Amino acid sequence: MAVKLVTEQTKTLTSGRFSDSLAPPSILTKDTTIGELPAHRYQVGVNTVVAQVEKTLRLYPILPGVIVTQHDRMVNVISRRRFFEILGTRYGVAVFLKRPIEIMIRHVEEPLILPGTCLIDEAVHEALRRETILAYEPILVDFQAHGFQLLDIYTLLLAQSQLFATLQQELQTINVDLEDRVARRTEELTRVNSRLYLEVAERKHAEKHLEVRIRYEQAIAQSADALLAAVDQPEVIPETLQLLLQATGVSRVFLSKNVQIEGRGLCLVLTHQVCSPGAQTIPKDLQVLPHNENKEWLDAIWSGQTLLGNSAMIGGSIKQLLTQLGIQSFLLLPVGKPGDWYGLIGLDETAVTHTWKNDDLQLLQTVARMLYTYIERQRSRDALTQAKNEAIRANQFKTELMAKVNHELRTPLGAIMGYTQLLQMGAYGPVAPEQTDPLELILSSTNALSTLVNSLLDQAQLEKGNLALENRPFSVREMAIEVDSKVRILAEKTGLTFKIIIEPSFPEEIVGDRMRIEQIWTNLLSNAIKFTEQGYVRTHIRLQGTGQWLIEVADTGIGIPEEVQASIFDTFVQVDGSATRNRSGAGLGLSIAASIIELMGGTIDLESILGQGTTFTVILPLNMVDND
Amino acid sequence: MSKPFALIVEDDAMLADIFSRALQAIEYETEIMRDGRVASEWLQKNVPELLVLDLHLPFLTGDDILNQVNVDTRFAATKIMIVTADALRASYLNGNITLTLIKPVDVSQLQKLAHRLKPKPTM
């Protein structure tokens, strides 16, 4: 039976270097299988003489043992150690050496067979699980179709230890990496921590700042509310100063005002002050500061500057003032605008040195602006109220004057009229024929004047709003007779046809202010006569629809230009200047008539064609006598 | 037959004179009083047929005299004629006023009205 050596083994065998052949590959991982480790394929048939095997094993000390086969099938494995043990027994050489190896097989155990895919770890585990005596026996690696190989247990253990070392190294690397990462992380954490710490501190600071800010904003908002809405509320100023006191936490807040004082010139006069508990108020003798004695610092303020400082750092005329008032820190803020400096807001701190913050300044400047707005508004309101009151007084005076003048005019008018009439009547002896006309002229002029006076009184009363209307039953027909008796003479004197037509179905009695209606009607008629040179003046009275009646006065006079028609019912309007001269009248009649008609709930309207005539229509509500 | 008596209470001398002459011309007997107090005293003893009364008077106003006359039954037949420049005030007056004339007064109108107010001659 020939010895069968496989190529890899040949290579291994011929290399002759034990360490090389036994050493596992330098790169081992936990995934390395036993199939990758160096192994040996020394096989002999069952009939091979023991001496032959003994010779080979002695020649190749790296061979872990021999695989015994029969008909190419593995029968058993005899390890090197077991082989020489058996030979070394008493009579071993004599018994076995010249005989086939088959007989030795009976003296060995079954080998541990593991697949080539088995991991080193597992293989070690399996190998060392064997009985102590067998624990170091080689392992038979089963390569399936590629047959078997013998793996020396030392190779396996070496690989295992090498792998372990590698793993440990790896672990160490991982460890180092981990440590590194932990260190980095720790550092990061520390950084984050300190940043957080900083942030917290910052936030705390910000919160405190915010608190102050909120306090200030509230103060601004509250004073804005008060200052921007207030009208005629003097308490809004001390309230605002109180808010400033609370927001800034100083000892004293005050408002001073520029006032011209006789003999002292322009002075800064304290008008309001509020103090925190325990703080002193500004004494009387320091409440008025003449401008010329404090020019040095006041000039700066009246140039629009905010003045602030600590008494320790300041000199000049203000220093004396600060010392007198025991002021440590101060802030003076102008109220007003260039050309109109109302005064100043002052903040004093008497207890400690106050550091004026931007917030202080912002708050104060805002409030100073709002305060000035309030003062300006109040001023213009006062001016407005004064102007209004003056206007009312003037109008009242005018109305009263008018009433008084009316009254005072009536008495002498009465005398003129009375004596003229007495003269006409012959009460002072017979009237010569040539005296009749002048007497008549005196009388008619006086009548005109009397009518004007009546109109003025009506106007005055209309303006006073106390023209009282009467509501009594009266007969329109009776009124017409009265009017006719007064007006007909005038019309016929100028050669006009005059006619009053009352609708036959018109009620006998209606309710209203007969005197006023008669006055208006007479007025319209005498106007018509005045402005008509030829033709007629006609008047109609009739019912208009239900609940109304109308008086129509139509003439064939000069007419009223269209552009004048709209304003003809306004006070003191006449057709034109020339008409005024020829035809007496103050232009009061129509405006009064219109006002009274309106007061009665009626309307007055006109239609006119220039050169052809005018028709006035008065429509009044019809009030019947209540029969119940 | 005696003439009806008219008391003229008017502080303005000229107007009082005119009223007086106008009334005398239509057969009234007249007396002028230019002061409210004097008129009031006179009225305590006398009853005129016609009382011509101004409202603005010294010492005692026309309103006061009007009140005095209104509560006294002796004046039941007395006609009262208010003569005033103050139309507004006249419109607020209460009492037994026969008529109100607003100054300036038309003499012929005064005469016409006063004539109508004369008491009917008793048979």
CSV table of N, CA, C and O in Angstrom, one decimal, chain A residues 206-302:
chain,number,residue,atom,x,y,z
A,206,ALA,N,-31.9,88.6,31.6
A,206,ALA,CA,-32.9,89.1,30.7
A,206,ALA,C,-34.2,89.3,31.3
A,206,ALA,O,-35.0,90.2,31.1
A,207,GLU,N,-34.5,88.3,32.2
A,207,GLU,CA,-35.8,88.3,32.9
A,207,GLU,C,-35.9,89.6,33.8
A,207,GLU,O,-36.9,90.3,33.8
A,208,LYS,N,-34.8,89.8,34.4
A,208,LYS,CA,-34.8,91.0,35.3
A,208,LYS,C,-34.9,92.3,34.5
A,208,LYS,O,-35.7,93.2,34.8
A,209,HIS,N,-34.2,92.2,33.4
A,209,HIS,CA,-34.2,93.4,32.4
A,209,HIS,C,-35.7,93.5,31.9
A,209,HIS,O,-36.2,94.6,31.8
A,210,LEU,N,-36.2,92.4,31.6
A,210,LEU,CA,-37.6,92.3,31.0
A,210,LEU,C,-38.6,92.9,32.0
A,210,LEU,O,-39.5,93.7,31.7
A,211,GLU,N,-38.4,92.5,33.3
A,211,GLU,CA,-39.2,93.0,34.4
A,211,GLU,C,-39.2,94.5,34.4
A,211,GLU,O,-40.3,95.2,34.5
A,212,VAL,N,-38.0,95.1,34.3
A,212,VAL,CA,-37.9,96.5,34.4
A,212,VAL,C,-38.5,97.1,33.2
A,212,VAL,O,-39.3,98.1,33.2
A,213,ARG,N,-38.3,96.4,32.0
A,213,ARG,CA,-38.8,96.9,30.7
A,213,ARG,C,-40.3,96.9,30.8
A,213,ARG,O,-41.0,97.8,30.4
A,214,ILE,N,-40.9,95.8,31.3
A,214,ILE,CA,-42.3,95.7,31.4
A,214,ILE,C,-42.9,96.7,32.3
A,214,ILE,O,-43.9,97.4,32.0
A,215,ARG,N,-42.2,97.0,33.4
A,215,ARG,CA,-42.6,98.0,34.4
A,215,ARG,C,-42.6,99.3,33.6
A,215,ARG,O,-43.6,100.1,33.8
A,216,TYR,N,-41.6,99.6,32.8
A,216,TYR,CA,-41.5,100.8,32.1
A,216,TYR,C,-42.7,100.9,31.1
A,216,TYR,O,-43.3,101.9,30.9
A,217,GLU,N,-42.8,99.8,30.4
A,217,GLU,CA,-43.8,99.8,29.3
A,217,GLU,C,-45.2,100.0,29.9
A,217,GLU,O,-46.0,100.7,29.3
A,218,GLN,N,-45.4,99.4,31.0
A,218,GLN,CA,-46.7,99.5,31.7
A,218,GLN,C,-46.9,101.0,32.0
A,218,GLN,O,-48.0,101.6,31.9
A,219,ALA,N,-45.8,101.6,32.6
A,219,ALA,CA,-45.9,103.0,33.0
A,219,ALA,C,-46.3,103.8,31.7
A,219,ALA,O,-47.1,104.7,31.8
A,220,ILE,N,-45.6,103.5,30.6
A,220,ILE,CA,-45.8,104.3,29.4
A,220,ILE,C,-47.3,104.1,28.9
A,220,ILE,O,-48.0,105.0,28.6
A,221,ALA,N,-47.7,102.8,28.9
A,221,ALA,CA,-49.0,102.5,28.5
A,221,ALA,C,-50.1,103.2,29.3
A,221,ALA,O,-51.0,103.7,28.8
A,222,GLN,N,-49.8,103.1,30.6
A,222,GLN,CA,-50.8,103.7,31.5
A,222,GLN,C,-50.9,105.2,31.3
A,222,GLN,O,-51.9,105.8,31.3
A,223,SER,N,-49.7,105.8,31.3
A,223,SER,CA,-49.7,107.3,31.1
A,223,SER,C,-50.2,107.7,29.7
A,223,SER,O,-50.9,108.7,29.6
A,224,ALA,N,-49.9,106.8,28.7
A,224,ALA,CA,-50.5,107.1,27.4
A,224,ALA,C,-52.0,107.1,27.4
A,224,ALA,O,-52.6,108.0,26.9
A,225,ASP,N,-52.5,106.0,28.1
A,225,ASP,CA,-54.0,105.9,28.2
A,225,ASP,C,-54.5,107.2,28.7
A,225,ASP,O,-55.5,107.8,28.2
A,226,ALA,N,-53.9,107.6,29.8
A,226,ALA,CA,-54.5,108.8,30.5
A,226,ALA,C,-54.2,110.1,29.7
A,226,ALA,O,-55.2,110.8,29.5
A,227,LEU,N,-53.0,110.2,29.2
A,227,LEU,CA,-52.6,111.5,28.6
A,227,LEU,C,-53.3,111.6,27.2
A,227,LEU,O,-53.6,112.7,26.9
A,228,LEU,N,-53.4,110.6,26.5
A,228,LEU,CA,-53.9,110.7,25.1
A,228,LEU,C,-55.4,110.8,25.1
A,228,LEU,O,-56.0,111.4,24.2
A,229,ALA,N,-56.1,110.3,26.2
A,229,ALA,CA,-57.6,110.4,26.2
A,229,ALA,C,-58.1,111.6,27.0
A,229,ALA,O,-59.2,112.0,26.7
A,230,ALA,N,-57.3,112.1,27.9
A,230,ALA,CA,-57.8,113.0,28.8
A,230,ALA,C,-58.1,114.4,28.2
A,230,ALA,O,-57.4,114.8,27.3
A,231,VAL,N,-59.2,115.0,28.6
A,231,VAL,CA,-59.5,116.3,28.2
A,231,VAL,C,-60.1,116.9,29.5
A,231,VAL,O,-60.9,116.3,30.2
A,232,ASP,N,-59.6,118.1,29.9
A,232,ASP,CA,-60.1,118.7,31.1
A,232,ASP,C,-59.9,117.8,32.3
A,232,ASP,O,-60.8,117.8,33.1
A,233,GLN,N,-58.8,117.1,32.4
A,233,GLN,CA,-58.6,116.3,33.6
A,233,GLN,C,-57.3,116.6,34.2
A,233,GLN,O,-56.3,116.0,34.0
A,234,PRO,N,-57.3,117.7,35.0
A,234,PRO,CA,-56.0,118.1,35.6
A,234,PRO,C,-55.3,117.1,36.4
A,234,PRO,O,-54.1,117.1,36.5
A,235,GLU,N,-56.0,116.1,37.0
A,235,GLU,CA,-55.4,115.1,37.8
A,235,GLU,C,-54.5,114.1,37.0
A,235,GLU,O,-53.8,113.3,37.5
A,236,VAL,N,-54.6,114.2,35.6
A,236,VAL,CA,-53.9,113.3,34.8
A,236,VAL,C,-52.4,113.6,34.9
A,236,VAL,O,-51.5,112.7,34.8
A,237,ILE,N,-52.0,114.8,35.2
A,237,ILE,CA,-50.6,115.1,35.4
A,237,ILE,C,-49.9,114.5,36.6
A,237,ILE,O,-49.0,113.8,36.5
A,238,PRO,N,-50.5,114.8,37.8
A,238,PRO,CA,-49.9,114.1,39.0
A,238,PRO,C,-49.9,112.6,38.9
A,238,PRO,O,-49.0,111.9,39.3
A,239,GLU,N,-51.0,112.0,38.2
A,239,GLU,CA,-51.0,110.6,38.0
A,239,GLU,C,-49.9,110.1,37.2
A,239,GLU,O,-49.3,109.1,37.5
A,240,THR,N,-49.6,110.8,36.1
A,240,THR,CA,-48.5,110.5,35.2
A,240,THR,C,-47.2,110.5,36.0
A,240,THR,O,-46.3,109.6,35.9
A,241,LEU,N,-47.0,111.6,36.8
A,241,LEU,CA,-45.7,111.7,37.5
A,241,LEU,C,-45.6,110.6,38.5
A,241,LEU,O,-44.5,110.0,38.7
A,242,GLN,N,-46.7,110.2,39.1
A,242,GLN,CA,-46.7,109.0,40.1
A,242,GLN,C,-46.3,107.7,39.4
A,242,GLN,O,-45.5,107.0,39.9
A,243,LEU,N,-46.8,107.6,38.1
A,243,LEU,CA,-46.4,106.4,37.4
A,243,LEU,C,-44.9,106.4,37.1
A,243,LEU,O,-44.2,105.4,37.2
A,244,LEU,N,-44.3,107.6,36.8
A,244,LEU,CA,-42.9,107.7,36.5
A,244,LEU,C,-42.1,107.4,37.8
A,244,LEU,O,-41.1,106.7,37.7
A,245,LEU,N,-42.6,107.8,38.9
A,245,LEU,CA,-42.0,107.6,40.2
A,245,LEU,C,-41.9,106.1,40.4
A,245,LEU,O,-40.8,105.5,40.8
A,246,GLN,N,-43.0,105.4,40.2
A,246,GLN,CA,-43.0,104.0,40.5
A,246,GLN,C,-42.1,103.2,39.5
A,246,GLN,O,-41.4,102.3,39.9
A,247,ALA,N,-42.2,103.6,38.2
A,247,ALA,CA,-41.4,102.9,37.2
A,247,ALA,C,-39.9,103.0,37.4
A,247,ALA,O,-39.2,102.1,37.2
A,248,THR,N,-39.5,104.2,37.7
A,248,THR,CA,-38.0,104.4,37.8
A,248,THR,C,-37.5,104.2,39.2
A,248,THR,O,-36.3,103.9,39.4
A,249,GLY,N,-38.4,104.3,40.2
A,249,GLY,CA,-38.0,104.0,41.6
A,249,GLY,C,-37.1,105.1,42.2
A,249,GLY,O,-36.3,104.9,43.1
A,250,VAL,N,-37.2,106.4,41.6
A,250,VAL,CA,-36.4,107.5,42.2
A,250,VAL,C,-37.2,108.1,43.4
A,250,VAL,O,-38.3,107.6,43.8
A,251,SER,N,-36.6,109.1,44.0
A,251,SER,CA,-37.2,109.7,45.2
A,251,SER,C,-38.3,110.7,44.9
A,251,SER,O,-39.2,110.8,45.7
A,252,ARG,N,-38.1,111.4,43.8
A,252,ARG,CA,-39.1,112.5,43.5
A,252,ARG,C,-39.2,112.7,42.0
A,252,ARG,O,-38.2,112.6,41.3
A,253,VAL,N,-40.4,113.0,41.6
A,253,VAL,CA,-40.6,113.4,40.2
A,253,VAL,C,-41.5,114.7,40.2
A,253,VAL,O,-42.4,114.8,41.0
A,254,PHE,N,-41.1,115.6,39.4
A,254,PHE,CA,-41.8,116.9,39.4
A,254,PHE,C,-42.0,117.5,38.0
A,254,PHE,O,-41.3,117.0,37.1
A,255,LEU,N,-42.9,118.4,37.9
A,255,LEU,CA,-43.2,119.1,36.7
A,255,LEU,C,-43.1,120.6,36.9
A,255,LEU,O,-43.7,121.1,37.9
A,256,SER,N,-42.3,121.3,36.2
A,256,SER,CA,-42.2,122.7,36.3
A,256,SER,C,-42.5,123.4,35.0
A,256,SER,O,-42.4,122.8,33.9
A,257,LYS,N,-43.0,124.6,35.1
A,257,LYS,CA,-43.6,125.3,33.9
A,257,LYS,C,-43.0,126.6,33.8
A,257,LYS,O,-42.7,127.3,34.8
A,258,ASN,N,-42.7,127.0,32.5
A,258,ASN,CA,-42.2,128.4,32.3
A,258,ASN,C,-43.3,129.4,32.4
A,258,ASN,O,-44.4,129.3,31.8
A,259,VAL,N,-43.1,130.4,33.3
A,259,VAL,CA,-44.1,131.4,33.5
A,259,VAL,C,-43.4,132.8,33.6
A,259,VAL,O,-42.4,132.9,34.1
A,260,GLN,N,-44.1,133.8,32.9
A,260,GLN,CA,-43.5,135.1,33.1
A,260,GLN,C,-44.1,135.7,34.4
A,260,GLN,O,-45.3,135.8,34.6
A,261,ILE,N,-43.2,136.1,35.2
A,261,ILE,CA,-43.6,136.7,36.5
A,261,ILE,C,-43.2,138.2,36.5
A,261,ILE,O,-42.0,138.5,36.3
A,262,GLU,N,-44.1,139.0,36.9
A,262,GLU,CA,-43.9,140.5,37.0
A,262,GLU,C,-42.7,140.7,37.9
A,262,GLU,O,-42.6,140.3,39.0
A,263,GLY,N,-41.7,141.4,37.3
A,263,GLY,CA,-40.6,141.8,38.2
A,263,GLY,C,-39.5,140.8,38.2
A,263,GLY,O,-38.4,141.1,38.6
A,264,ARG,N,-39.8,139.5,37.8
A,264,ARG,CA,-38.7,138.5,37.9
A,264,ARG,C,-38.4,137.9,36.5
A,264,ARG,O,-37.5,137.1,36.4
A,265,GLY,N,-39.2,138.3,35.6
A,265,GLY,CA,-39.0,137.8,34.2
A,265,GLY,C,-39.5,136.4,34.1
A,265,GLY,O,-40.3,135.9,34.8
A,266,LEU,N,-38.9,135.7,33.1
A,266,LEU,CA,-39.2,134.3,32.9
A,266,LEU,C,-38.8,133.4,34.0
A,266,LEU,O,-37.6,133.4,34.4
A,267,CYS,N,-39.7,132.6,34.6
A,267,CYS,CA,-39.3,131.8,35.7
A,267,CYS,C,-39.8,130.4,35.4
A,267,CYS,O,-40.8,130.1,34.7
A,268,LEU,N,-39.1,129.4,36.1
A,268,LEU,CA,-39.5,128.0,36.0
A,268,LEU,C,-40.2,127.8,37.3
A,268,LEU,O,-39.6,127.9,38.4
A,269,VAL,N,-41.5,127.5,37.2
A,269,VAL,CA,-42.3,127.4,38.4
A,269,VAL,C,-42.8,125.9,38.6
A,269,VAL,O,-43.4,125.4,37.6
A,270,LEU,N,-42.6,125.4,39.7
A,270,LEU,CA,-43.0,124.0,40.0
A,270,LEU,C,-44.5,124.0,40.1
A,270,LEU,O,-45.1,124.8,40.8
A,271,THR,N,-45.1,123.1,39.3
A,271,THR,CA,-46.6,123.0,39.4
A,271,THR,C,-47.0,121.7,40.1
A,271,THR,O,-48.1,121.6,40.7
A,272,HIS,N,-46.2,120.6,39.9
A,272,HIS,CA,-46.6,119.3,40.5
A,272,HIS,C,-45.4,118.6,41.0
A,272,HIS,O,-44.3,118.7,40.4
A,273,GLN,N,-45.5,117.9,42.1
A,273,GLN,CA,-44.4,117.0,42.5
A,273,GLN,C,-45.0,115.8,43.3
A,273,GLN,O,-45.9,116.0,44.0
A,274,VAL,N,-44.3,114.7,43.1
A,274,VAL,CA,-44.7,113.5,43.8
A,274,VAL,C,-43.4,112.9,44.3
A,274,VAL,O,-42.4,112.9,43.7
A,275,CYS,N,-43.5,112.3,45.6
A,275,CYS,CA,-42.3,111.8,46.2
A,275,CYS,C,-42.5,110.4,46.7
A,275,CYS,O,-43.7,110.0,47.0
A,276,SER,N,-41.5,109.6,46.7
A,276,SER,CA,-41.6,108.3,47.3
A,276,SER,C,-41.6,108.4,48.8
A,276,SER,O,-41.2,109.4,49.3
A,277,PRO,N,-42.1,107.4,49.5
A,277,PRO,CA,-42.2,107.5,51.0
A,277,PRO,C,-40.9,107.9,51.6
A,277,PRO,O,-39.8,107.3,51.3
A,278,GLY,N,-40.9,108.9,52.5
A,278,GLY,CA,-39.7,109.3,53.2
A,278,GLY,C,-38.9,110.4,52.5
A,278,GLY,O,-38.0,111.0,53.1
A,279,ALA,N,-39.2,110.6,51.2
A,279,ALA,CA,-38.4,111.6,50.5
A,279,ALA,C,-39.0,113.0,50.7
A,279,ALA,O,-40.2,113.1,51.0
A,280,GLN,N,-38.1,114.0,50.7
A,280,GLN,CA,-38.6,115.4,51.0
A,280,GLN,C,-39.2,116.0,49.7
A,280,GLN,O,-38.7,115.7,48.6
A,281,THR,N,-40.1,116.9,49.9
A,281,THR,CA,-40.7,117.6,48.8
A,281,THR,C,-39.8,118.9,48.6
A,281,THR,O,-39.0,119.3,49.5
A,282,ILE,N,-39.9,119.4,47.4
A,282,ILE,CA,-39.1,120.6,47.1
A,282,ILE,C,-39.7,121.8,47.9
A,282,ILE,O,-40.9,122.0,47.7
A,283,PRO,N,-38.9,122.5,48.7
A,283,PRO,CA,-39.5,123.6,49.5
A,283,PRO,C,-39.9,124.8,48.7
A,283,PRO,O,-39.4,125.0,47.6
A,284,LYS,N,-40.9,125.5,49.2
A,284,LYS,CA,-41.5,126.7,48.5
A,284,LYS,C,-40.5,127.6,47.9
A,284,LYS,O,-40.6,128.0,46.7
A,285,ASP,N,-39.4,127.9,48.7
A,285,ASP,CA,-38.4,128.9,48.2
A,285,ASP,C,-37.6,128.4,47.0
A,285,ASP,O,-37.0,129.2,46.3
A,286,LEU,N,-37.7,127.1,46.7
A,286,LEU,CA,-37.0,126.6,45.5
A,286,LEU,C,-37.9,126.2,44.4
A,286,LEU,O,-37.5,125.5,43.4
A,287,GLN,N,-39.2,126.5,44.6
A,287,GLN,CA,-40.2,126.1,43.6
A,287,GLN,C,-40.2,127.1,42.4
A,287,GLN,O,-40.8,126.8,41.4
A,288,VAL,N,-39.7,128.3,42.6
A,288,VAL,CA,-39.7,129.3,41.5
A,288,VAL,C,-38.2,129.6,41.2
A,288,VAL,O,-37.5,130.1,42.1
A,289,LEU,N,-37.8,129.3,40.0
A,289,LEU,CA,-36.4,129.5,39.6
A,289,LEU,C,-36.3,130.5,38.5
A,289,LEU,O,-36.8,130.2,37.4
A,290,PRO,N,-35.8,131.7,38.7
A,290,PRO,CA,-35.8,132.7,37.6
A,290,PRO,C,-34.8,132.3,36.6
A,290,PRO,O,-33.7,131.7,36.9
A,291,HIS,N,-35.2,132.5,35.3
A,291,HIS,CA,-34.4,132.0,34.2
A,291,HIS,C,-33.0,132.6,34.2
A,291,HIS,O,-32.0,131.9,34.1
A,292,ASN,N,-32.9,133.9,34.5
A,292,ASN,CA,-31.6,134.5,34.3
A,292,ASN,C,-30.6,134.1,35.4
A,292,ASN,O,-29.4,134.2,35.3
A,293,GLU,N,-31.1,133.6,36.5
A,293,GLU,CA,-30.2,133.1,37.6
A,293,GLU,C,-29.7,131.6,37.3
A,293,GLU,O,-28.8,131.1,38.0
A,294,ASN,N,-30.4,131.0,36.4
A,294,ASN,CA,-30.1,129.5,36.1
A,294,ASN,C,-29.8,129.3,34.7
A,294,ASN,O,-30.0,128.2,34.2
A,295,LYS,N,-29.5,130.4,34.0
A,295,LYS,CA,-29.3,130.4,32.5
A,295,LYS,C,-28.4,129.3,32.1
A,295,LYS,O,-28.7,128.6,31.1
A,296,GLU,N,-27.3,129.1,32.8
A,296,GLU,CA,-26.3,128.1,32.5
A,296,GLU,C,-26.8,126.8,32.1
A,296,GLU,O,-26.4,126.2,31.1
A,297,TRP,N,-27.7,126.2,33.0
A,297,TRP,CA,-28.2,124.9,32.7
A,297,TRP,C,-29.5,124.9,32.0
A,297,TRP,O,-29.9,124.0,31.2
A,298,LEU,N,-30.3,126.0,32.3
A,298,LEU,CA,-31.6,126.0,31.6
A,298,LEU,C,-31.5,126.2,30.1
A,298,LEU,O,-32.3,125.7,29.4
A,299,ASP,N,-30.5,127.0,29.7
A,299,ASP,CA,-30.3,127.2,28.3
A,299,ASP,C,-30.1,125.9,27.5
A,299,ASP,O,-30.6,125.7,26.4
A,300,ALA,N,-29.4,125.0,28.2
A,300,ALA,CA,-29.2,123.7,27.6
A,300,ALA,C,-30.5,122.9,27.4
A,300,ALA,O,-30.7,122.3,26.4
A,301,ILE,N,-31.3,123.0,28.5
A,301,ILE,CA,-32.6,122.3,28.4
A,301,ILE,C,-33.5,122.9,27.3
A,301,ILE,O,-34.1,122.2,26.6
A,302,TRP,N,-33.5,124.3,27.3
A,302,TRP,CA,-34.3,124.9,26.3
A,302,TRP,C,-33.7,124.8,24.9
A,302,TRP,O,-34.2,125.5,24.0
